[in-house]
XYZ file of C-alpha atoms in Angstrom:
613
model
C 116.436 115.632 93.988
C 113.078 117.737 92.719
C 112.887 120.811 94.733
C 110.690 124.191 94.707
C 113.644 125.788 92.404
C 111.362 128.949 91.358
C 111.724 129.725 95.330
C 115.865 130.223 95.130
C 117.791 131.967 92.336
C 121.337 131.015 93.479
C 121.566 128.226 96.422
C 124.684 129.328 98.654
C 127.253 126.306 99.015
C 127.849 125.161 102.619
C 131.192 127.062 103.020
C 129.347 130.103 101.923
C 126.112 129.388 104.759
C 125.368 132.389 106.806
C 126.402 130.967 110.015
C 126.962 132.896 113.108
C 128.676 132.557 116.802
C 126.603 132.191 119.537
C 127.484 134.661 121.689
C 126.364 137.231 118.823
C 122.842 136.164 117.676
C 123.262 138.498 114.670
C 124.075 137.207 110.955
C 123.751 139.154 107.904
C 122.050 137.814 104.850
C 124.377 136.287 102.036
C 123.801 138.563 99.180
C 121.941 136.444 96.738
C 119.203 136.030 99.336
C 119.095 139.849 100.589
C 115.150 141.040 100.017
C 114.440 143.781 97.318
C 112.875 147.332 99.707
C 109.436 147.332 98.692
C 108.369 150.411 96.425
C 106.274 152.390 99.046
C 108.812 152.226 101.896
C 110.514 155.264 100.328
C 107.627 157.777 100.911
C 107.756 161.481 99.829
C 107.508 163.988 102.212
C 104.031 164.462 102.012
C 103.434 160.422 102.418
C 105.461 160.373 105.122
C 103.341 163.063 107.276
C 100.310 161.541 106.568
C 102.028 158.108 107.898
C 103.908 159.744 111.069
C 100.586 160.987 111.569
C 98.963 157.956 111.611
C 101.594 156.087 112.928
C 101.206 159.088 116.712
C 97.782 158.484 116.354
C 97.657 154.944 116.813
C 99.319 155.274 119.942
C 96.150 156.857 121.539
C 93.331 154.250 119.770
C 95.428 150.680 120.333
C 96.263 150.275 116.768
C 92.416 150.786 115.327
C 91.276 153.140 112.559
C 89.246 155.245 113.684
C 88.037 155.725 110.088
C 87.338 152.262 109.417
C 85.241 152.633 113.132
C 83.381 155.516 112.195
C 82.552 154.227 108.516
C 80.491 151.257 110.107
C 79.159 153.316 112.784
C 78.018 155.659 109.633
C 76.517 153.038 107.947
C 74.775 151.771 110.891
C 73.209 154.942 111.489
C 72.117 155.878 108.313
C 70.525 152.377 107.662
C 68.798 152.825 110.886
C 67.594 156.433 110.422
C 66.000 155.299 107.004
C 64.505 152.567 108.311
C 60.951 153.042 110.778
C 59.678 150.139 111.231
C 63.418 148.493 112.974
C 63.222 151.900 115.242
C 59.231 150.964 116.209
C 60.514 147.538 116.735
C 63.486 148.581 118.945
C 60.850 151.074 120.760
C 58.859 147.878 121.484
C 61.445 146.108 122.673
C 62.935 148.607 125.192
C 59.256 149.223 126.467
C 58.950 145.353 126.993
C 62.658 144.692 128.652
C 61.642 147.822 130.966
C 58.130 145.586 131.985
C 60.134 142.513 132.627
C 62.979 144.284 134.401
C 60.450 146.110 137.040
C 58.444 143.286 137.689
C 61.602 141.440 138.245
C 62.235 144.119 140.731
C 58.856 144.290 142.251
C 59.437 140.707 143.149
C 62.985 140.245 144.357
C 61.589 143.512 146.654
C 58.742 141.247 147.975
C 60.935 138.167 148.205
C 64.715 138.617 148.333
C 65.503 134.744 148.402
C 64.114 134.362 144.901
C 66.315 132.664 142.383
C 64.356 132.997 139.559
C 65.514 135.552 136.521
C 64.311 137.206 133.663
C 67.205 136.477 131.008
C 70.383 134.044 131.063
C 73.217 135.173 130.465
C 74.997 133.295 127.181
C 76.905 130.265 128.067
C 80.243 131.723 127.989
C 79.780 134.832 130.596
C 80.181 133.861 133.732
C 80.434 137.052 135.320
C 77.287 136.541 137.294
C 77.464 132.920 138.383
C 78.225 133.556 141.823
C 75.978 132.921 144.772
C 76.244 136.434 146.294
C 74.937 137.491 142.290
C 71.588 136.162 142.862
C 70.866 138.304 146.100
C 68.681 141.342 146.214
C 69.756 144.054 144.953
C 72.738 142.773 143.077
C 70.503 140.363 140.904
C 68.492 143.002 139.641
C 71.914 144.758 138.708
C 72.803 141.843 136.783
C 69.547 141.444 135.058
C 69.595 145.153 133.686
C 72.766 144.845 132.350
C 71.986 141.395 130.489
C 68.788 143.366 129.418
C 70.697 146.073 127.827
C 73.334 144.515 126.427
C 70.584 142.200 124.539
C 68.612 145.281 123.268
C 71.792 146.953 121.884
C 72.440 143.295 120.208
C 69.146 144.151 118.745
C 70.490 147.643 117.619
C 73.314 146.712 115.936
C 71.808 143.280 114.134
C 69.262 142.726 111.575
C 69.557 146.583 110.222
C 68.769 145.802 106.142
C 71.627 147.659 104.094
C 74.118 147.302 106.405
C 77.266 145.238 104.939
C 78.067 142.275 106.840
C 81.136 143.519 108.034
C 80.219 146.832 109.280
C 77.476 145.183 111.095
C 79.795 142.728 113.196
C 82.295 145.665 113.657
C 79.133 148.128 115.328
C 77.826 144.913 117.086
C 81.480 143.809 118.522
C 82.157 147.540 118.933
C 78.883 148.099 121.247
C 79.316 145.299 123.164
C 83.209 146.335 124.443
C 81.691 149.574 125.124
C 79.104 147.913 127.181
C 81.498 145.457 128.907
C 83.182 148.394 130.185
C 80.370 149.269 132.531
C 79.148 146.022 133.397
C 78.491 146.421 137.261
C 81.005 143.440 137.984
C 83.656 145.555 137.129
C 83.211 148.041 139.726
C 83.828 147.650 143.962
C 80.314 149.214 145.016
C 78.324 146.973 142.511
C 80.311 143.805 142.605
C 78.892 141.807 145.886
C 81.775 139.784 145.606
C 84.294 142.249 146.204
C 82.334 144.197 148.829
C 82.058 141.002 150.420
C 86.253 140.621 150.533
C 86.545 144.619 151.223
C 84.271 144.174 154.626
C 86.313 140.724 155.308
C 89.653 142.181 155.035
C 88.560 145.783 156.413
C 89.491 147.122 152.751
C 93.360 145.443 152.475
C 92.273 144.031 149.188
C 91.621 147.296 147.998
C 95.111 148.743 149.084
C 97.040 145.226 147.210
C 94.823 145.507 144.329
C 96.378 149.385 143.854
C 99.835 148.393 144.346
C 99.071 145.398 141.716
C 98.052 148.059 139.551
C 101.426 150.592 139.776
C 103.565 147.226 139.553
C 101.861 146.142 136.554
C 101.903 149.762 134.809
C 105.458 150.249 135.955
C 106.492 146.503 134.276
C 104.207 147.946 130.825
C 106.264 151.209 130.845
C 109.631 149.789 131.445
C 109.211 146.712 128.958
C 109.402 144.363 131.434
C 107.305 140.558 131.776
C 104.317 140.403 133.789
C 104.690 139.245 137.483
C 106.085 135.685 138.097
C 107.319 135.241 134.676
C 110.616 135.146 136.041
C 110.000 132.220 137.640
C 109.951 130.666 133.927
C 113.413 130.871 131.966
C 114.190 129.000 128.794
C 116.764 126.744 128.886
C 116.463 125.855 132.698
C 112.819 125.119 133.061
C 111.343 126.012 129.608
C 113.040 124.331 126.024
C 115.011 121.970 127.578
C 114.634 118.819 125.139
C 118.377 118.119 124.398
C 119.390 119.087 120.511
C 121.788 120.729 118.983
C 121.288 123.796 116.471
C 122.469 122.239 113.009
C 121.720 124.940 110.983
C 121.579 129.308 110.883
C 120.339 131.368 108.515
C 119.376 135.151 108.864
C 115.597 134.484 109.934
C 116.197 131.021 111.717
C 117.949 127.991 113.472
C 117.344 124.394 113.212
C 117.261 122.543 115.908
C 117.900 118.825 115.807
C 116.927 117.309 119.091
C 118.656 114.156 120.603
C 116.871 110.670 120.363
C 115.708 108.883 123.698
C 115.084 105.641 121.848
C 117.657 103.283 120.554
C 115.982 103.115 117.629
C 113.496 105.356 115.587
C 111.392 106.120 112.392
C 113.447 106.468 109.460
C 111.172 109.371 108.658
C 111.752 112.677 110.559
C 109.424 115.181 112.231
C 110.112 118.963 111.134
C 108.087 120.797 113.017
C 107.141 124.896 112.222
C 105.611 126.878 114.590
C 104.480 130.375 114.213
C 106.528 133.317 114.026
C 104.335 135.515 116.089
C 105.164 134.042 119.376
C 108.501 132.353 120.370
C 108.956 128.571 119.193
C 108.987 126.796 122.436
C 105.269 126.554 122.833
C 105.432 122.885 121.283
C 108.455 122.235 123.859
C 107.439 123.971 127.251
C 107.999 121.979 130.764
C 109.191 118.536 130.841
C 105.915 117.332 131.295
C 103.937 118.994 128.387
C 106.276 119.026 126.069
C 105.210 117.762 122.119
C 108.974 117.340 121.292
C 109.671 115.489 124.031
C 106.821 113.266 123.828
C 107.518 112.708 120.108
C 111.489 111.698 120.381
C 109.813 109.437 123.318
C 107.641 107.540 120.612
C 110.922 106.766 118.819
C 110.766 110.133 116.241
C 113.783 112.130 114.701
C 112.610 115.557 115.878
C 113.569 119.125 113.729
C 112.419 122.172 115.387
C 112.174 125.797 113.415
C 113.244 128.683 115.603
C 112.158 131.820 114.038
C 114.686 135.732 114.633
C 112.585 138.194 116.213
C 112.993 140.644 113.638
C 113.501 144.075 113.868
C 113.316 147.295 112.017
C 116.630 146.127 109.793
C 114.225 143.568 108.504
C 111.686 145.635 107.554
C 111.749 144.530 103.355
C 111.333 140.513 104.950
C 108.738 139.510 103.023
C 106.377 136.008 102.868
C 108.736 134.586 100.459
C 111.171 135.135 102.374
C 109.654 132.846 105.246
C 108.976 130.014 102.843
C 112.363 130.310 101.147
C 114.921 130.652 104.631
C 112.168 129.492 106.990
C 110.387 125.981 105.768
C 112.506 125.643 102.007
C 116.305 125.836 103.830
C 114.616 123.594 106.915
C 113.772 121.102 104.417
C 117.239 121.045 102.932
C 118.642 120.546 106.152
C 117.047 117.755 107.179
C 116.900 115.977 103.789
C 120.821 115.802 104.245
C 120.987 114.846 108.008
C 118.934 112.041 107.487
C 119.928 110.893 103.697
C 117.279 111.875 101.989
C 114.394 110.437 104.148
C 111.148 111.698 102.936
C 109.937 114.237 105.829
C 106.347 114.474 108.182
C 106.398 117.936 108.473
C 104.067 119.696 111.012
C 102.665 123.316 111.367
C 101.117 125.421 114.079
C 99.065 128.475 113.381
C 100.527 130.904 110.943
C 103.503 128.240 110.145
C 101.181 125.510 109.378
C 99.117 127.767 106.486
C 103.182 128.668 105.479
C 103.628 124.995 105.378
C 100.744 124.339 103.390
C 101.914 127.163 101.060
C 105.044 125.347 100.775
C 103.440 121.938 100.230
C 101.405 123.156 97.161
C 104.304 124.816 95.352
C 106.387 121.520 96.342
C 103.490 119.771 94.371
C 103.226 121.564 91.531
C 107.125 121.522 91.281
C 107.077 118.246 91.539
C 108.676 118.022 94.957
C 108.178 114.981 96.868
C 109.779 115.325 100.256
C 106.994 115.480 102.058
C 105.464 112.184 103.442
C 102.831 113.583 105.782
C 101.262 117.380 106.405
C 99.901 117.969 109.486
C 98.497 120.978 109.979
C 97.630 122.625 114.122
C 95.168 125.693 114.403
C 96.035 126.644 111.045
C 93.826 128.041 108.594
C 94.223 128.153 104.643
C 90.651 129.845 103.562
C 90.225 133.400 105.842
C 86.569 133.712 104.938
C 85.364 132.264 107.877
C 88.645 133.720 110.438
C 86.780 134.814 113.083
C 86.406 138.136 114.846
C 89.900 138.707 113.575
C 88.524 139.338 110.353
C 86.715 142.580 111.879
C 90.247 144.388 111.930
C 90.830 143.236 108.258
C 89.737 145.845 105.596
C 91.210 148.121 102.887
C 90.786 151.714 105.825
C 92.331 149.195 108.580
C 95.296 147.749 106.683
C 96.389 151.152 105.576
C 96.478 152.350 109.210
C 98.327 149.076 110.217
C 100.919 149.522 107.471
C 101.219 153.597 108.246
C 102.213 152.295 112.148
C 104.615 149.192 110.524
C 105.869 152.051 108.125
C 106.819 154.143 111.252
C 109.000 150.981 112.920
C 109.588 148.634 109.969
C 107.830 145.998 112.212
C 104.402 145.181 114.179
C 104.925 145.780 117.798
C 103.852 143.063 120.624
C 101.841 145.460 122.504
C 99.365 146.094 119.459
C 99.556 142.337 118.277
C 98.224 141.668 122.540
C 95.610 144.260 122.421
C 94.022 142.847 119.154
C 93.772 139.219 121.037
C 93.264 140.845 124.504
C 90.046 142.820 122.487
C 88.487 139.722 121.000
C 88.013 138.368 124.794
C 88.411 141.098 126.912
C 86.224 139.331 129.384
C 88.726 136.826 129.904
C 91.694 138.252 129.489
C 91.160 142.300 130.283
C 87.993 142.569 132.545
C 88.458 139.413 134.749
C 92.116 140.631 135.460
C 90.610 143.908 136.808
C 88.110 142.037 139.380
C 90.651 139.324 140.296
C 94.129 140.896 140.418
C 92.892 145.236 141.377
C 89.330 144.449 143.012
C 89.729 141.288 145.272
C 93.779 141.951 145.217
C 95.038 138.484 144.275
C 97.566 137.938 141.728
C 97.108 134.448 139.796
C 99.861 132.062 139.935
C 101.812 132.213 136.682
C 102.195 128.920 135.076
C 103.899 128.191 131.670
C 101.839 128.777 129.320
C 101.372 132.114 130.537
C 104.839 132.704 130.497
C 105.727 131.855 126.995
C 102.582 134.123 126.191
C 104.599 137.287 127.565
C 107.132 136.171 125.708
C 106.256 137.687 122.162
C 107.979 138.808 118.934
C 107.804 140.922 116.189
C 106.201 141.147 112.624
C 108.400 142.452 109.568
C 106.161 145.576 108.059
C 106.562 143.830 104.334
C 105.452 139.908 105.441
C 102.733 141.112 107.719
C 101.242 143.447 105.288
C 101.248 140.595 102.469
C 99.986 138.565 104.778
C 97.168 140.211 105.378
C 96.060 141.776 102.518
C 96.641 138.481 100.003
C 95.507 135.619 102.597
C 93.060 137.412 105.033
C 91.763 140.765 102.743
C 91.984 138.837 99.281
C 91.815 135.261 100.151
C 94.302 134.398 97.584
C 95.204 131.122 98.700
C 92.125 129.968 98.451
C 91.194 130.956 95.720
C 94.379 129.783 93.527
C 95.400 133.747 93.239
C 98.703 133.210 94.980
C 102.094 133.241 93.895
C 104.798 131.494 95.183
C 107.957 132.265 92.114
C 106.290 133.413 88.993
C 103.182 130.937 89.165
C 100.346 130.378 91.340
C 99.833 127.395 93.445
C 96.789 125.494 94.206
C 96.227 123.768 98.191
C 94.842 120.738 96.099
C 97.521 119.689 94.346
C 98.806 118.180 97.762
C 98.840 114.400 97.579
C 100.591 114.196 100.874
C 97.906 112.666 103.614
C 96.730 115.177 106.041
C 96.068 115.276 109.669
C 94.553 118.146 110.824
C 94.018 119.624 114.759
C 91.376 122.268 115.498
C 90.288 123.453 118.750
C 86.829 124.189 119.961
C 87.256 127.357 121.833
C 89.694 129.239 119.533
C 89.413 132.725 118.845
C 92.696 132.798 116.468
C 91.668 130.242 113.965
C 88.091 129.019 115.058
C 87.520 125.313 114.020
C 85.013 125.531 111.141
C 87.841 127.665 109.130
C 90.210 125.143 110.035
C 87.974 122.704 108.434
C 87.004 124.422 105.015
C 90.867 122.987 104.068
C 88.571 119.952 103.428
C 86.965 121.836 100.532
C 90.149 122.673 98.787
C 92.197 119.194 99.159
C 92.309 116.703 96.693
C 93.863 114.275 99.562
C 93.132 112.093 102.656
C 92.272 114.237 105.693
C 91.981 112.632 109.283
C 90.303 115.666 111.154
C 90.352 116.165 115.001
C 88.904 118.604 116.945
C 90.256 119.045 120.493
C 88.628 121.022 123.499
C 90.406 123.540 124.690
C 91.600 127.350 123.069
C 94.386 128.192 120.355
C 97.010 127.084 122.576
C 95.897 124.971 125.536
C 94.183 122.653 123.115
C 97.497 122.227 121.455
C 99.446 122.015 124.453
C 97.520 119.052 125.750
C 99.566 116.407 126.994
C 98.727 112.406 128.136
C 97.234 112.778 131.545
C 95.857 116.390 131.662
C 92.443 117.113 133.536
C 89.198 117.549 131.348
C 90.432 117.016 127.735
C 88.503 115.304 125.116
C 88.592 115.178 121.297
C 86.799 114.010 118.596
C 88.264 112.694 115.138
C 87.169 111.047 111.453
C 89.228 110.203 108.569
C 87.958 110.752 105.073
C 89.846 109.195 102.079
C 90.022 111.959 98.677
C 87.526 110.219 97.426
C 84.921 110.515 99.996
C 81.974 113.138 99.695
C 82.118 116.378 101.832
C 80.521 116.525 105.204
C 79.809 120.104 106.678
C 81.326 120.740 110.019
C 78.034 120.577 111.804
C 77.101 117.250 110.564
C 80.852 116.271 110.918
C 80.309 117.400 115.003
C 77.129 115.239 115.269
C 78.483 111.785 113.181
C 81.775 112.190 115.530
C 82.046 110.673 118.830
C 84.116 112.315 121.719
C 87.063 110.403 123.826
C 88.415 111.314 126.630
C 92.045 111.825 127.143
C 94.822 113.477 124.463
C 94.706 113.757 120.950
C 98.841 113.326 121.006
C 98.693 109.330 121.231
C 95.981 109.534 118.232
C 98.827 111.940 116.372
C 101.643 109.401 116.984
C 99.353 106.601 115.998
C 98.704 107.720 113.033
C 102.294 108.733 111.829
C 103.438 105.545 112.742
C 101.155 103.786 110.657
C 102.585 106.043 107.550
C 106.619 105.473 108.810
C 109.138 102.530 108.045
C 110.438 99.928 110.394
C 112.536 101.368 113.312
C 116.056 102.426 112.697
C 119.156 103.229 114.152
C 119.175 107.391 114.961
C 120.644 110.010 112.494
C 123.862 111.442 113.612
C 123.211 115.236 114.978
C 124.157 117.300 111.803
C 125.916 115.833 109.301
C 128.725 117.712 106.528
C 127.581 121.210 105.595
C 125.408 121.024 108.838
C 127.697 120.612 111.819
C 126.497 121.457 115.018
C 126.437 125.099 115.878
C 125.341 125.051 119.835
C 123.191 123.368 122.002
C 119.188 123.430 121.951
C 117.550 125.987 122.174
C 119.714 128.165 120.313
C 120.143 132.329 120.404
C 117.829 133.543 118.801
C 115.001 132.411 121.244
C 116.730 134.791 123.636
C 116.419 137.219 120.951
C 114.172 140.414 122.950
């Protein structure tokens, strides 16, 4: 059978398969696949000061140069200096927002049931929606704030000779800043929470503090956030019957059970990302994708990545693609005889998937029947305010911290994603949980959120500097074995899932795969975020999508005209998914066996290393 051979030297026979006990969760690599130490992990003294440094540092700015800061902020203000007629026009402005703002206030003084205002607020902030916000004198709070954060907009925009990164860095920079003292984040100017303090004679205060020293005691002591315990995997999280089938030092197969007497002789292999835990794509009975797949009559295989630590440091990305996606591949090409394989990817495991698909191409590989690819992006041009952390001064201060631990830690992976909506996710915890002194009731998402892993220093640094710095993948630049691959040499029919309101892959970088393939593309774009627009089950409130096929033949459409030719329907894009890879799967069969010879079951779903802290 053709294979990716340039991706494995020596292939380790099944008596000789890393395989370990349960109870341990360890296993140590077999030899012939132990990575080489990169280079620069063995630092001279001098290197390593400079990195320990570095690495202290961080610990005080959240994991951001403050070089790479201060060199947009430099180029900023020089630009600006240089440049008179931007300062007269900023003058103007400021001299014109001050007008509006106290004639605004002249009026709301005369009449203090107005609703009028002077400036709206973008559609997305919604910290001054509130009844009590449009009261005298908390509206004319709200309207200076809007005022100023759209004059410092003007600041940091439109300065000629500014790059085009440095410019969204100062801009995204300056607005954080200004978050920080928006007067909803404070008791005395929020009217909402003076309105609970005087309700509650000040209560909410006093459980808003003791939220506080629970939370930072939890942060200090490693613990989950409040009600995750509620949530445990294996009891009420990942409980799809299977059976690991398969171990290696970086992951287990699952194999999960049928529920259907018969099923598609082709089977699902699904690989999620490796920066969260797996079980994302099999949560709570009722919003589960496995389970709703092996429903729908589908042989289910489920990648469980190790949480690695600082032993796996020299892990690198083809590493991943050789024990993570190439060995999963193997494994369920033997379970189920050879069967050619739908495989599916989510986030950072669906661009490794689409790696792996383009090397199986040019290899002349043809497992794959079907690629379908969730939130996951194979062109990093267009990635987002992610891409505002990604440049030569901000890598080296990532890898100095990796160098430190030999791995990315969770807290600095959730304060990049906390930063790029800290209205949501920092700023409206402060009001709700400290100010009005609720807690929110943790559901399971939210759970599996807490529940985070590491990054190897040598995979995450590749990562980012040849896929988001370089953009080699696009671009035909990277390697997989000695030669470079090429996304459109897939021939494998595509169906690809990108959500409206995500900040981790944002939908029109989703889309540009459209300009690299050489293959039919069904396209669907799904409300909701990164995650919740994934996890969107049959029967869940408020959930739409939209969706077009193209055959390789057809012309391009840009995503905005794609939006506008594209109708929305109401309801879950998972029927549309199953649909559709039933229309490309044989007749129903009788189920695989779980495991087979060389794969015998190891334990039951969902395996160790998901317990792996």
């Amino acid at each position: 059978m053709a294979r990716v051979t340039s991706l494995h030297n020596k292939r380790p026979s099944a008596e000789k398969k890393a395989k370990v006990a349960p109870k341990s969760g360890k296993l140590a690599l077999a030899p012939a696949l132990r990575p080489e130490p990169l280079a620069h992990t063995h630092a001279t003294m001098e290197q390593a000061l400079d990195k320990g440094l570095k690495a202290a540092q961080a610990r005080f700015t959240g994991g951001l140069s403050p070089i790479a800061l201060a060199a947009a902020y430099s180029d900023w203000a020089l630009h600006l200096s240089s440049a008179p007629g931007k300062q007269l026009q900023l003058v103007e402005k400021a001299v014109k927002k001050t007008s509006r703002l106290a004639n605004y206030a002249g009026m709301c003084a005369s009449n203090r049931d107005t609703t009028e205002t002077c400036i709206t607020p973008l559609p997305q902030d919604k910290r001054f929606t509130g009844e009590a916000w449009q009261k005298w004198p908390f509206n004319v709070m709200s309207q200076a704030f809007l005022l100023n954060q759209q004059w410092w907009h003007n600041a940091t925009t439109g300065v000629e000779g500014v790059t085009e990164q440095h410019e969204n860095v100062v801009e995204f920079a300056t607005r954080q800043m200004l978050d920080v003292f928006s007067p909803s984040n404070f008791a005395m100017t929020n009217p909402e929470v003076l309105s609970k303090t005087y309700q509650q004679g000040g209560m909410n205060l006093l459980r808003g503090w003791q939220n506080f020293l629970e939370d930072a005691a939890r942060v200090n002591t490693g613990k989950k956030p409040v009600g995750a315990e509620a949530f445990e995997v294996g009891r009420n999280l990942a409980t799809t019957a299977g059976k690991v089938v398969y171990r290696n030092h970086l992951i287990e197969l699952i194999q999960y059970a049928p529920t259907t007497d018969k099923v598609r002789p082709e089977p699902i292999l699904i690989v999620p990302a490796w920066i969260m835990k797996y079980y994302i794509l099999d949560l709570s009975e009722q919003n589960s994708l496995v389970r709703y797949l092996t429903s729908q009559g589908f042989t289910v295989f489920m990648v469980s990545w190790k949480n690695p630590d600082a032993e796996d440091r020299d892990l690198g990305m083809d590493d991943y693609l050789s024990l993570g996606i190439m060995d999963a591949l193997d494994a369920v090409s033997a379970i189920t005889e050879g069967q050619k394989i739908h495989a599916v990817g989510y986030c950072l495991g669906g661009t490794l998937l689409s790696i792996a698909a383009a090397a199986m191409a040019r290899d002349n590989d043809k497992r794959l029947q079907t690629l379908t690819l969730l939130a996951a992006q194979v062109d990093f041009t267009e990635a987002g305010e992610l891409t505002l952390f990604i440049n030569e001064s901000q890598l080296t201060y990532l890898e100095d911290i990796m160098w430190d631990k030999g791995y990315l830690d969770t807290t600095q992976m959730a304060g990049a994603f906390q930063l790029l909506r800290s209205n949501d996710l920092i700023w409206s915890r402060v009001i709700h949980d400290y100010l009005m002194g609720e807690r929110s009731e943790m559901n399971d998402l939210m759970a599996w959120n807490a529940d985070a892993t590491r990054m190897p220093y040598r995979m995450h640094s590749q990562y980012l500097r040849q896929l988001f710095l370089k953009n080699d993948l696009a671009e035909g630049r990277y390697h997989v074995g000695d030669r470079p691959i090429a996304i459109s040499d897939i021939r494998a029919p595509v169906f690809m899932v990108g959500t409206e309101r995500d900040h981790v892959a944002p939908w029109h970088s989703v889309y540009k795969f459209n300009l690299l393939s050489d293959t039919d593309v069904t396209f669907v774009l799904t409300s909701g975020g990164h995650n919740a627009g994934i996890v969107s089950e049959p029967g869940h409130p408020r959930r739409h999508y939209r969706m077009q096929s193209k055959t390789k033949d057809a012309p391009y459409t840009d995503p905005d005209r794609w939006w506008t030719q594209s109708q929305p329907t109401d309801g879950s894009w998972w029927p549309a998914l199953v649909d559709w890879l039933s229309d490309r799967s044989g007749d129903p069969v009788d189920p695989p066996s779980l495991g087979s010879e060389g794969y015998e079951p190891l334990c039951d779903a969902p395996g160790t290393y998901v317990f792996q802290e």
